[in-house]
Amino acid sequence: MVGIVLGVSMTPTKVRMVLVEGECADGVTVDEDDFDVDTQRTAAPGTAPNEVVSAILGTREGATEGGYQLLSTGVAWTDHVEAAMLRDALIAHKVENVMLVSAFMAAAALTQAVGDATNYTRTALLFVEPYSATLAVVDTADGSVSEVRRRVLADDEDEAVAELVDMAAAEALETHPEGLVLVGSGVDIPLIKPALEAATSLELSVPDEPEMALARGAALAAANAPLFASSTAALAYALDPGTGEVDPLVLAGQYPGLVPGYRPEYRSHIAALAADVDQGKTNVAYSAVADDDADAKTLIGLDERARRRKSLLLVSSTLAVIFIAAVVALEIALAISIRPTVALRPSPNENIVVPAPTPAPPKPGPPVQAQPKIAPPQPLAAPRPVAPPAPIAPPPPAAPP
């Protein structure tokens, strides 16, 4: 059988699917499809996740009948709530080998594939959504993501395009990417491509089918799961406030727990955060944050009296250390001298006779019916002796005549 990989792009209104040949999803496109999601109020919640599960199961059956083997599946999501519902639905249907990735990370996987095909060491990614845009640099070797910058776009289309033009100048980044990949979700990429192409000296690459780009990126991420996991860890490290300056808006709408970019409340929430960022302090590493006791007095610049007090404190500390060391040495000497004597004393743990365990009583057998007692035979009595008959007295003599 020929191995294929399924990539799915799931949005609240549309689902797109693509089947790519090859274990690494680097072959030709076998098939692709898309369908709309019922967004009416009468629609049951979780319509998109349920339809995605049905599509995955149907694709597996069709692939087997067509002589293909579905190796893995990747699903790119834009709504964290639907992503959680899809995960639960996959578990309920016992569907395995499915990886859920955010739309941004699916675009990063696609950018890595472009960099590998063009022999770029690093490739810039401009990911555009209806209300925001993210600029990042993807390393071709390991897929790690760095130089992540996110911006909220203006409501006016002309102003939004001007902001994208400003972000497209990726050649000014410190990592010096060799190319720029433009990927979008819910936006018209061919419409903004000319303006961005003129704004950068880098070669601008756009997928042949922009609407299928995230689905193909999800397939690439699923096919290269170990490498993709390392790139995700690298992105998390790069965005850790403890490792350097970070924009708090950079992950808005990209990971579970954050407001998706297509929601109306997203713009008000992000605008409030942006105002706080402009008015407050930048988020930097802990080593660059001012100490809470920065204004407290230190030993530098103290007068002689304070220095003498400091010297006395050091001398006292030294004496205390010497005294404690002497006490510890004395205790060790006593312990060594006492040890031979203690060794001769009987140990309560020795020569202990452990009683043998009492055997368990036998199980009671079935009750025995009482038998009537039979008296033993009595010995026969000896016959009594029969008295001899009494002698018959002779008749008296007759009287003489």
mmCIF file of C-alpha atoms in Angstrom:
data_model
loop_
_atom_site.group_PDB
_atom_site.id
_atom_site.type_symbol
_atom_site.label_atom_id
_atom_site.label_comp_id
_atom_site.label_asym_id
_atom_site.label_seq_id
_atom_site.Cartn_x
_atom_site.Cartn_y
_atom_site.Cartn_z
ATOM 1 C CA MET A 1 0.000 0.000 0.000
ATOM 2 C CA VAL A 2 1.036 3.580 -0.668
ATOM 3 C CA GLY A 3 1.264 5.719 2.464
ATOM 4 C CA ILE A 4 -0.655 8.992 2.592
ATOM 5 C CA VAL A 5 -1.138 11.755 5.163
ATOM 6 C CA LEU A 6 -4.359 13.671 5.775
ATOM 7 C CA GLY A 7 -4.302 17.386 6.548
ATOM 8 C CA VAL A 8 -7.383 19.230 7.798
ATOM 9 C CA SER A 9 -7.997 22.933 8.328
ATOM 10 C CA MET A 10 -10.927 23.555 10.683
ATOM 11 C CA THR A 11 -12.526 26.975 11.087
ATOM 12 C CA PRO A 12 -15.927 27.830 12.577
ATOM 13 C CA THR A 13 -17.389 28.234 9.078
ATOM 14 C CA LYS A 14 -15.420 25.925 6.774
ATOM 15 C CA VAL A 15 -13.428 22.692 6.792
ATOM 16 C CA ARG A 16 -10.768 21.935 4.179
ATOM 17 C CA MET A 17 -9.052 18.591 3.654
ATOM 18 C CA VAL A 18 -6.073 17.460 1.603
ATOM 19 C CA LEU A 19 -4.495 14.031 1.094
ATOM 20 C CA VAL A 20 -0.759 14.100 0.411
ATOM 21 C CA GLU A 21 1.277 11.123 -0.713
ATOM 22 C CA GLY A 22 4.417 10.118 1.153
ATOM 23 C CA GLU A 23 5.328 9.237 4.706
ATOM 24 C CA CYS A 24 6.627 12.775 5.263
ATOM 25 C CA ALA A 25 3.720 14.418 3.381
ATOM 26 C CA ASP A 26 6.161 15.673 0.771
ATOM 27 C CA GLY A 27 4.618 13.967 -2.255
ATOM 28 C CA VAL A 28 1.922 14.850 -4.719
ATOM 29 C CA THR A 29 -1.620 15.741 -3.773
ATOM 30 C CA VAL A 30 -3.849 12.683 -3.976
ATOM 31 C CA ASP A 31 -7.161 14.421 -3.312
ATOM 32 C CA GLU A 32 -8.620 17.509 -1.648
ATOM 33 C CA ASP A 33 -12.059 18.618 -0.558
ATOM 34 C CA ASP A 34 -13.848 21.281 1.469
ATOM 35 C CA PHE A 35 -17.304 21.781 2.936
ATOM 36 C CA ASP A 36 -19.150 24.478 4.816
ATOM 37 C CA VAL A 37 -20.115 24.197 8.464
ATOM 38 C CA ASP A 38 -23.665 24.906 9.558
ATOM 39 C CA THR A 39 -23.471 28.153 11.537
ATOM 40 C CA GLN A 40 -27.208 28.639 12.059
ATOM 41 C CA ARG A 41 -28.516 29.076 15.567
ATOM 42 C CA THR A 42 -30.388 25.823 15.236
ATOM 43 C CA ALA A 43 -27.154 23.949 14.618
ATOM 44 C CA ALA A 44 -25.975 21.727 17.428
ATOM 45 C CA PRO A 45 -22.858 22.853 19.304
ATOM 46 C CA GLY A 46 -19.663 21.264 18.117
ATOM 47 C CA THR A 47 -20.890 20.818 14.555
ATOM 48 C CA ALA A 48 -17.464 21.370 13.003
ATOM 49 C CA PRO A 49 -15.618 18.903 15.296
ATOM 50 C CA ASN A 50 -18.220 16.196 14.711
ATOM 51 C CA GLU A 51 -18.053 16.672 10.958
ATOM 52 C CA VAL A 52 -14.260 16.545 11.064
ATOM 53 C CA VAL A 53 -14.365 13.224 12.929
ATOM 54 C CA SER A 54 -16.823 11.822 10.395
ATOM 55 C CA ALA A 55 -14.608 13.033 7.547
ATOM 56 C CA ILE A 56 -11.521 11.409 9.080
ATOM 57 C CA LEU A 57 -13.299 8.082 9.534
ATOM 58 C CA GLY A 58 -14.698 8.216 6.007
ATOM 59 C CA THR A 59 -11.282 9.065 4.577
ATOM 60 C CA ARG A 60 -9.744 6.063 6.310
ATOM 61 C CA GLU A 61 -12.313 3.730 4.817
ATOM 62 C CA GLY A 62 -11.941 5.252 1.354
ATOM 63 C CA ALA A 63 -8.148 5.101 1.527
ATOM 64 C CA THR A 64 -8.214 1.407 2.381
ATOM 65 C CA GLU A 65 -10.582 0.673 -0.484
ATOM 66 C CA GLY A 66 -8.379 2.658 -2.877
ATOM 67 C CA GLY A 67 -5.222 0.801 -1.927
ATOM 68 C CA TYR A 68 -3.752 3.522 0.306
ATOM 69 C CA GLN A 69 -2.685 3.465 3.935
ATOM 70 C CA LEU A 70 -3.498 6.527 6.029
ATOM 71 C CA LEU A 71 -0.397 6.968 8.177
ATOM 72 C CA SER A 72 -1.277 10.072 10.183
ATOM 73 C CA THR A 73 -3.666 13.009 10.344
ATOM 74 C CA GLY A 74 -3.108 16.638 11.273
ATOM 75 C CA VAL A 75 -5.836 19.144 12.091
ATOM 76 C CA ALA A 76 -5.165 22.891 12.192
ATOM 77 C CA TRP A 77 -7.601 24.787 14.397
ATOM 78 C CA THR A 78 -8.429 28.459 14.961
ATOM 79 C CA ASP A 79 -10.898 28.162 17.845
ATOM 80 C CA HIS A 80 -9.587 26.694 21.091
ATOM 81 C CA VAL A 81 -13.090 25.677 22.211
ATOM 82 C CA GLU A 82 -13.704 23.680 19.047
ATOM 83 C CA ALA A 83 -10.218 22.194 19.344
ATOM 84 C CA ALA A 84 -11.049 20.871 22.813
ATOM 85 C CA MET A 85 -14.368 19.481 21.563
ATOM 86 C CA LEU A 86 -12.604 17.801 18.650
ATOM 87 C CA ARG A 87 -10.094 16.212 21.008
ATOM 88 C CA ASP A 88 -12.911 14.789 23.139
ATOM 89 C CA ALA A 89 -14.750 13.532 20.055
ATOM 90 C CA LEU A 90 -11.626 11.777 18.780
ATOM 91 C CA ILE A 91 -11.178 10.082 22.142
ATOM 92 C CA ALA A 92 -14.824 9.037 22.240
ATOM 93 C CA HIS A 93 -14.580 7.464 18.768
ATOM 94 C CA LYS A 94 -11.139 5.965 19.566
ATOM 95 C CA VAL A 95 -9.531 7.663 16.568
ATOM 96 C CA GLU A 96 -5.741 7.518 16.874
ATOM 97 C CA ASN A 97 -2.747 9.088 15.101
ATOM 98 C CA VAL A 98 -4.357 12.537 14.941
ATOM 99 C CA MET A 99 -2.360 15.656 15.843
ATOM 100 C CA LEU A 100 -4.060 18.964 16.670
ATOM 101 C CA VAL A 101 -2.015 22.063 15.849
ATOM 102 C CA SER A 102 -2.780 25.771 15.888
ATOM 103 C CA ALA A 103 -3.097 27.601 12.599
ATOM 104 C CA PHE A 104 0.123 29.508 13.270
ATOM 105 C CA MET A 105 2.141 26.328 13.887
ATOM 106 C CA ALA A 106 0.670 24.742 10.749
ATOM 107 C CA ALA A 107 1.891 27.781 8.814
ATOM 108 C CA ALA A 108 5.310 27.386 10.473
ATOM 109 C CA ALA A 109 5.485 23.741 9.347
ATOM 110 C CA LEU A 110 4.679 24.817 5.798
ATOM 111 C CA THR A 111 7.366 27.514 5.984
ATOM 112 C CA GLN A 112 9.929 24.948 7.070
ATOM 113 C CA ALA A 113 9.057 22.804 4.042
ATOM 114 C CA VAL A 114 9.490 25.823 1.755
ATOM 115 C CA GLY A 115 12.879 26.565 3.310
ATOM 116 C CA ASP A 116 13.949 22.966 2.801
ATOM 117 C CA ALA A 117 12.886 23.040 -0.856
ATOM 118 C CA THR A 118 14.708 26.336 -1.520
ATOM 119 C CA ASN A 119 17.801 25.495 0.575
ATOM 120 C CA TYR A 120 17.209 28.435 2.906
ATOM 121 C CA THR A 121 18.794 28.270 6.332
ATOM 122 C CA ARG A 122 16.108 30.511 7.828
ATOM 123 C CA THR A 123 12.813 31.589 6.321
ATOM 124 C CA ALA A 124 10.543 34.385 7.495
ATOM 125 C CA LEU A 125 6.821 33.732 7.909
ATOM 126 C CA LEU A 126 4.093 36.369 7.696
ATOM 127 C CA PHE A 127 0.854 34.835 8.956
ATOM 128 C CA VAL A 128 -2.145 37.101 8.316
ATOM 129 C CA GLU A 129 -5.549 36.786 9.982
ATOM 130 C CA PRO A 130 -8.616 39.032 9.689
ATOM 131 C CA TYR A 131 -7.648 41.172 12.690
ATOM 132 C CA SER A 132 -3.974 40.463 13.312
ATOM 133 C CA ALA A 133 -0.685 39.476 11.700
ATOM 134 C CA THR A 134 2.314 37.557 13.035
ATOM 135 C CA LEU A 135 5.879 37.726 11.758
ATOM 136 C CA ALA A 136 8.332 34.981 12.713
ATOM 137 C CA VAL A 137 11.488 33.254 11.515
ATOM 138 C CA VAL A 138 11.578 29.465 11.052
ATOM 139 C CA ASP A 139 14.807 27.489 11.124
ATOM 140 C CA THR A 140 14.899 24.928 8.335
ATOM 141 C CA ALA A 141 17.100 22.431 10.188
ATOM 142 C CA ASP A 142 14.990 21.866 13.302
ATOM 143 C CA GLY A 143 11.815 23.879 12.674
ATOM 144 C CA SER A 144 12.411 26.155 15.661
ATOM 145 C CA VAL A 145 10.565 29.480 15.633
ATOM 146 C CA SER A 146 12.136 32.775 16.688
ATOM 147 C CA GLU A 147 11.775 36.533 16.189
ATOM 148 C CA VAL A 148 8.020 36.280 16.801
ATOM 149 C CA ARG A 149 6.237 39.626 16.450
ATOM 150 C CA ARG A 150 2.492 40.137 16.461
ATOM 151 C CA ARG A 151 0.461 43.209 15.584
ATOM 152 C CA VAL A 152 -3.226 44.046 15.745
ATOM 153 C CA LEU A 153 -4.394 45.355 12.373
ATOM 154 C CA ALA A 154 -6.504 48.453 11.912
ATOM 155 C CA ASP A 155 -10.160 48.272 10.934
ATOM 156 C CA ASP A 156 -9.549 50.251 7.763
ATOM 157 C CA GLU A 157 -8.309 48.045 4.921
ATOM 158 C CA ASP A 158 -5.809 50.581 3.580
ATOM 159 C CA GLU A 159 -4.309 51.125 7.022
ATOM 160 C CA ALA A 160 -4.160 47.383 7.583
ATOM 161 C CA VAL A 161 -2.291 46.858 4.308
ATOM 162 C CA ALA A 162 0.130 49.636 5.260
ATOM 163 C CA GLU A 163 0.838 47.878 8.552
ATOM 164 C CA LEU A 164 1.437 44.606 6.701
ATOM 165 C CA VAL A 165 3.831 46.384 4.354
ATOM 166 C CA ASP A 166 5.775 47.606 7.366
ATOM 167 C CA MET A 167 5.952 44.064 8.784
ATOM 168 C CA ALA A 168 7.008 42.564 5.453
ATOM 169 C CA ALA A 169 10.472 44.151 5.709
ATOM 170 C CA ALA A 170 11.795 40.960 7.297
ATOM 171 C CA GLU A 171 15.317 41.461 5.985
ATOM 172 C CA ALA A 172 15.913 43.863 8.874
ATOM 173 C CA LEU A 173 15.547 41.089 11.464
ATOM 174 C CA GLU A 174 18.614 40.040 13.437
ATOM 175 C CA THR A 175 18.416 36.441 12.210
ATOM 176 C CA HIS A 176 18.629 37.596 8.548
ATOM 177 C CA PRO A 177 16.119 35.269 6.862
ATOM 178 C CA GLU A 178 16.716 34.412 3.225
ATOM 179 C CA GLY A 179 13.095 34.346 2.102
ATOM 180 C CA LEU A 180 9.545 35.281 3.130
ATOM 181 C CA VAL A 181 6.482 33.012 3.056
ATOM 182 C CA LEU A 182 3.004 34.558 3.106
ATOM 183 C CA VAL A 183 0.218 32.434 4.626
ATOM 184 C CA GLY A 184 -3.277 33.579 5.546
ATOM 185 C CA SER A 185 -6.395 32.380 7.312
ATOM 186 C CA GLY A 186 -9.683 34.013 6.391
ATOM 187 C CA VAL A 187 -8.036 36.718 4.251
ATOM 188 C CA ASP A 188 -7.508 37.283 0.527
ATOM 189 C CA ILE A 189 -3.807 36.533 0.065
ATOM 190 C CA PRO A 190 -3.610 37.199 -3.720
ATOM 191 C CA LEU A 191 -5.058 40.659 -3.106
ATOM 192 C CA ILE A 192 -2.322 41.793 -0.695
ATOM 193 C CA LYS A 193 0.557 39.913 -2.321
ATOM 194 C CA PRO A 194 1.654 42.675 -4.768
ATOM 195 C CA ALA A 195 1.954 45.314 -2.046
ATOM 196 C CA LEU A 196 3.986 43.026 0.209
ATOM 197 C CA GLU A 197 6.173 41.820 -2.625
ATOM 198 C CA ALA A 198 7.173 45.407 -3.380
ATOM 199 C CA ALA A 199 7.906 46.145 0.286
ATOM 200 C CA THR A 200 10.657 43.569 0.812
ATOM 201 C CA SER A 201 13.892 42.657 -0.876
ATOM 202 C CA LEU A 202 13.390 39.006 0.058
ATOM 203 C CA GLU A 203 11.825 36.553 -2.325
ATOM 204 C CA LEU A 204 8.145 36.298 -1.438
ATOM 205 C CA SER A 205 6.624 32.812 -1.647
ATOM 206 C CA VAL A 206 2.883 32.190 -1.682
ATOM 207 C CA PRO A 207 1.275 28.706 -1.762
ATOM 208 C CA ASP A 208 -0.279 27.722 -5.066
ATOM 209 C CA GLU A 209 -3.583 27.175 -3.288
ATOM 210 C CA PRO A 210 -3.621 29.704 -0.417
ATOM 211 C CA GLU A 211 -6.902 28.385 0.974
ATOM 212 C CA MET A 212 -5.385 24.890 1.325
ATOM 213 C CA ALA A 213 -2.114 26.087 2.861
ATOM 214 C CA LEU A 214 -3.082 25.425 6.488
ATOM 215 C CA ALA A 215 -4.411 21.955 5.667
ATOM 216 C CA ARG A 216 -1.137 21.074 3.958
ATOM 217 C CA GLY A 217 0.793 22.563 6.882
ATOM 218 C CA ALA A 218 -1.208 20.414 9.300
ATOM 219 C CA ALA A 219 -0.301 17.333 7.250
ATOM 220 C CA LEU A 220 3.391 18.288 7.359
ATOM 221 C CA ALA A 221 3.234 18.814 11.120
ATOM 222 C CA ALA A 222 1.581 15.419 11.671
ATOM 223 C CA ALA A 223 4.029 13.611 9.388
ATOM 224 C CA ASN A 224 7.021 15.131 11.176
ATOM 225 C CA ALA A 225 5.653 14.909 14.705
ATOM 226 C CA PRO A 226 8.986 14.512 16.608
ATOM 227 C CA LEU A 227 10.610 17.418 14.779
ATOM 228 C CA PHE A 228 7.472 19.492 15.130
ATOM 229 C CA ALA A 229 7.383 18.841 18.883
ATOM 230 C CA SER A 230 10.915 20.227 19.220
ATOM 231 C CA SER A 231 9.979 23.329 17.250
ATOM 232 C CA THR A 232 6.983 23.873 19.509
ATOM 233 C CA ALA A 233 9.227 23.642 22.574
ATOM 234 C CA ALA A 234 11.624 26.110 20.986
ATOM 235 C CA LEU A 235 8.765 28.529 20.365
ATOM 236 C CA ALA A 236 7.621 28.246 23.977
ATOM 237 C CA TYR A 237 11.163 28.972 25.157
ATOM 238 C CA ALA A 238 11.497 31.958 22.844
ATOM 239 C CA LEU A 239 8.281 33.422 24.240
ATOM 240 C CA ASP A 240 9.154 32.865 27.905
ATOM 241 C CA PRO A 241 9.234 36.249 29.695
ATOM 242 C CA GLY A 242 12.179 34.979 31.716
ATOM 243 C CA THR A 243 14.413 34.686 28.654
ATOM 244 C CA GLY A 244 14.080 38.168 27.211
ATOM 245 C CA GLU A 245 11.637 40.806 26.071
ATOM 246 C CA VAL A 246 8.331 39.453 24.833
ATOM 247 C CA ASP A 247 5.192 40.990 23.453
ATOM 248 C CA PRO A 248 2.201 39.799 25.531
ATOM 249 C CA LEU A 249 0.061 39.885 22.385
ATOM 250 C CA VAL A 250 2.203 37.419 20.492
ATOM 251 C CA LEU A 251 0.140 34.322 21.324
ATOM 252 C CA ALA A 252 -3.290 35.935 21.415
ATOM 253 C CA GLY A 253 -5.749 33.646 19.702
ATOM 254 C CA GLN A 254 -3.126 31.010 18.853
ATOM 255 C CA TYR A 255 -3.298 28.687 21.856
ATOM 256 C CA PRO A 256 -6.068 27.274 24.044
ATOM 257 C CA GLY A 257 -7.254 29.654 26.721
ATOM 258 C CA LEU A 258 -6.787 32.782 24.608
ATOM 259 C CA VAL A 259 -9.440 34.705 22.695
ATOM 260 C CA PRO A 260 -9.587 33.631 19.023
ATOM 261 C CA GLY A 261 -8.801 36.327 16.484
ATOM 262 C CA TYR A 262 -12.123 36.127 14.679
ATOM 263 C CA ARG A 263 -14.214 36.885 17.780
ATOM 264 C CA PRO A 264 -15.494 40.474 18.269
ATOM 265 C CA GLU A 265 -14.296 40.570 21.871
ATOM 266 C CA TYR A 266 -10.800 39.750 20.640
ATOM 267 C CA ARG A 267 -10.225 43.258 19.349
ATOM 268 C CA SER A 268 -11.334 45.032 22.521
ATOM 269 C CA HIS A 269 -9.308 42.671 24.705
ATOM 270 C CA ILE A 270 -6.168 42.988 22.594
ATOM 271 C CA ALA A 271 -6.543 46.756 22.292
ATOM 272 C CA ALA A 272 -6.649 47.034 26.084
ATOM 273 C CA LEU A 273 -3.522 44.928 26.374
ATOM 274 C CA ALA A 274 -1.787 47.036 23.752
ATOM 275 C CA ALA A 275 -2.613 50.193 25.699
ATOM 276 C CA ASP A 276 -1.143 48.652 28.831
ATOM 277 C CA VAL A 277 1.989 47.702 26.937
ATOM 278 C CA ASP A 278 2.454 51.239 25.606
ATOM 279 C CA GLN A 279 1.981 52.818 29.032
ATOM 280 C CA GLY A 280 3.759 50.255 31.168
ATOM 281 C CA LYS A 281 7.180 48.733 31.275
ATOM 282 C CA THR A 282 8.470 46.185 28.822
ATOM 283 C CA ASN A 283 8.563 42.561 29.833
ATOM 284 C CA VAL A 284 12.190 41.616 30.253
ATOM 285 C CA ALA A 285 14.131 38.848 31.900
ATOM 286 C CA TYR A 286 14.313 38.712 35.663
ATOM 287 C CA SER A 287 17.966 39.806 35.556
ATOM 288 C CA ALA A 288 16.929 43.086 33.942
ATOM 289 C CA VAL A 289 14.080 43.866 36.330
ATOM 290 C CA ALA A 290 14.804 46.483 38.957
ATOM 291 C CA ASP A 291 15.350 45.059 42.408
ATOM 292 C CA ASP A 292 12.706 45.763 45.027
ATOM 293 C CA ASP A 293 15.457 47.001 47.351
ATOM 294 C CA ALA A 294 17.232 49.059 44.722
ATOM 295 C CA ASP A 295 16.694 52.268 46.713
ATOM 296 C CA ALA A 296 17.889 50.777 49.992
ATOM 297 C CA LYS A 297 21.235 51.841 51.449
ATOM 298 C CA THR A 298 24.206 49.592 50.812
ATOM 299 C CA LEU A 299 27.644 49.283 52.398
ATOM 300 C CA ILE A 300 29.241 51.394 49.711
ATOM 301 C CA GLY A 301 29.848 54.935 50.956
ATOM 302 C CA LEU A 302 29.280 54.259 54.680
ATOM 303 C CA ASP A 303 31.205 56.171 57.310
ATOM 304 C CA GLU A 304 34.023 54.734 59.461
ATOM 305 C CA ARG A 305 31.672 53.918 62.351
ATOM 306 C CA ALA A 306 29.529 51.752 60.114
ATOM 307 C CA ARG A 307 32.624 50.071 58.708
ATOM 308 C CA ARG A 308 33.858 49.295 62.234
ATOM 309 C CA ARG A 309 30.469 47.788 63.058
ATOM 310 C CA LYS A 310 30.753 45.691 59.908
ATOM 311 C CA SER A 311 34.259 44.537 60.932
ATOM 312 C CA LEU A 312 33.050 43.580 64.413
ATOM 313 C CA LEU A 313 30.215 41.612 62.856
ATOM 314 C CA LEU A 314 32.623 39.710 60.633
ATOM 315 C CA VAL A 315 34.930 38.956 63.604
ATOM 316 C CA SER A 316 31.978 37.727 65.675
ATOM 317 C CA SER A 317 30.831 35.540 62.810
ATOM 318 C CA THR A 318 34.334 34.072 62.478
ATOM 319 C CA LEU A 319 34.540 33.295 66.193
ATOM 320 C CA ALA A 320 31.131 31.676 66.099
ATOM 321 C CA VAL A 321 32.206 29.461 63.210
ATOM 322 C CA ILE A 322 35.398 28.425 65.078
ATOM 323 C CA PHE A 323 33.425 27.614 68.236
ATOM 324 C CA ILE A 324 30.881 25.518 66.342
ATOM 325 C CA ALA A 325 33.672 23.664 64.526
ATOM 326 C CA ALA A 326 35.361 22.841 67.867
ATOM 327 C CA VAL A 327 32.114 21.510 69.325
ATOM 328 C CA VAL A 328 31.515 19.344 66.276
ATOM 329 C CA ALA A 329 35.080 17.957 66.441
ATOM 330 C CA LEU A 330 34.626 17.103 70.141
ATOM 331 C CA GLU A 331 31.376 15.272 69.437
ATOM 332 C CA ILE A 332 33.025 13.286 66.652
ATOM 333 C CA ALA A 333 35.922 12.277 68.967
ATOM 334 C CA LEU A 334 33.518 11.136 71.671
ATOM 335 C CA ALA A 335 31.511 9.170 69.162
ATOM 336 C CA ILE A 336 34.649 7.396 67.894
ATOM 337 C CA SER A 337 35.780 6.477 71.435
ATOM 338 C CA ILE A 338 32.373 5.221 72.449
ATOM 339 C CA ARG A 339 31.747 3.226 69.320
ATOM 340 C CA PRO A 340 33.825 0.075 70.242
ATOM 341 C CA THR A 341 32.035 -0.196 73.581
ATOM 342 C CA VAL A 342 28.689 0.265 72.003
ATOM 343 C CA ALA A 343 29.506 -2.398 69.466
ATOM 344 C CA LEU A 344 29.880 -4.974 72.304
ATOM 345 C CA ARG A 345 26.442 -4.291 73.666
ATOM 346 C CA PRO A 346 23.714 -6.646 72.597
ATOM 347 C CA SER A 347 21.521 -5.365 69.913
ATOM 348 C CA PRO A 348 17.808 -5.694 70.516
ATOM 349 C CA ASN A 349 17.424 -6.554 66.871
ATOM 350 C CA GLU A 350 19.623 -9.651 67.100
ATOM 351 C CA ASN A 351 18.745 -13.223 68.141
ATOM 352 C CA ILE A 352 15.099 -12.560 67.942
ATOM 353 C CA VAL A 353 13.103 -15.755 67.762
ATOM 354 C CA VAL A 354 10.219 -15.255 65.545
ATOM 355 C CA PRO A 355 7.379 -17.600 66.474
ATOM 356 C CA ALA A 356 6.245 -19.831 63.709
ATOM 357 C CA PRO A 357 3.008 -18.716 62.255
ATOM 358 C CA THR A 358 0.018 -20.526 63.648
ATOM 359 C CA PRO A 359 -1.483 -22.758 60.959
ATOM 360 C CA ALA A 360 -4.871 -21.775 59.890
ATOM 361 C CA PRO A 361 -7.622 -23.921 61.384
ATOM 362 C CA PRO A 362 -9.038 -26.480 58.961
ATOM 363 C CA LYS A 363 -12.175 -25.570 57.268
ATOM 364 C CA PRO A 364 -15.232 -27.077 58.970
ATOM 365 C CA GLY A 365 -16.635 -30.031 57.105
ATOM 366 C CA PRO A 366 -20.294 -30.730 56.505
ATOM 367 C CA PRO A 367 -22.256 -31.368 59.686
ATOM 368 C CA VAL A 368 -22.421 -35.047 60.661
ATOM 369 C CA GLN A 369 -25.738 -36.373 61.779
ATOM 370 C CA ALA A 370 -25.699 -37.803 65.244
ATOM 371 C CA GLN A 371 -25.858 -41.610 65.245
ATOM 372 C CA PRO A 372 -27.781 -43.423 67.968
ATOM 373 C CA LYS A 373 -25.564 -44.905 70.571
ATOM 374 C CA ILE A 374 -25.390 -48.714 70.506
ATOM 375 C CA ALA A 375 -24.738 -50.281 73.837
ATOM 376 C CA PRO A 376 -21.996 -52.886 73.813
ATOM 377 C CA PRO A 377 -23.175 -56.496 74.186
ATOM 378 C CA GLN A 378 -23.415 -57.617 77.776
ATOM 379 C CA PRO A 379 -21.694 -60.890 78.678
ATOM 380 C CA LEU A 380 -24.053 -63.806 79.103
ATOM 381 C CA ALA A 381 -24.631 -64.832 82.693
ATOM 382 C CA ALA A 382 -23.322 -68.264 83.640
ATOM 383 C CA PRO A 383 -26.092 -70.833 84.156
ATOM 384 C CA ARG A 384 -26.917 -71.465 87.699
ATOM 385 C CA PRO A 385 -26.077 -75.044 88.880
ATOM 386 C CA VAL A 386 -29.056 -77.302 89.150
ATOM 387 C CA ALA A 387 -29.415 -78.757 92.614
ATOM 388 C CA PRO A 388 -29.356 -82.534 92.582
ATOM 389 C CA PRO A 389 -32.648 -84.103 93.347
ATOM 390 C CA ALA A 390 -33.212 -85.031 96.990
ATOM 391 C CA PRO A 391 -32.643 -88.720 97.746
ATOM 392 C CA ILE A 392 -35.752 -90.763 98.026
ATOM 393 C CA ALA A 393 -36.123 -92.157 101.468
ATOM 394 C CA PRO A 394 -36.552 -95.910 101.532
ATOM 395 C CA PRO A 395 -39.938 -97.063 102.590
ATOM 396 C CA PRO A 396 -40.174 -98.030 106.231
ATOM 397 C CA PRO A 397 -40.017 -101.756 106.978
ATOM 398 C CA ALA A 398 -43.235 -103.525 107.262
ATOM 399 C CA ALA A 399 -44.529 -104.334 110.719
ATOM 400 C CA PRO A 400 -44.240 -107.966 111.821
ATOM 401 C CA PRO A 401 -47.350 -109.881 111.788
#
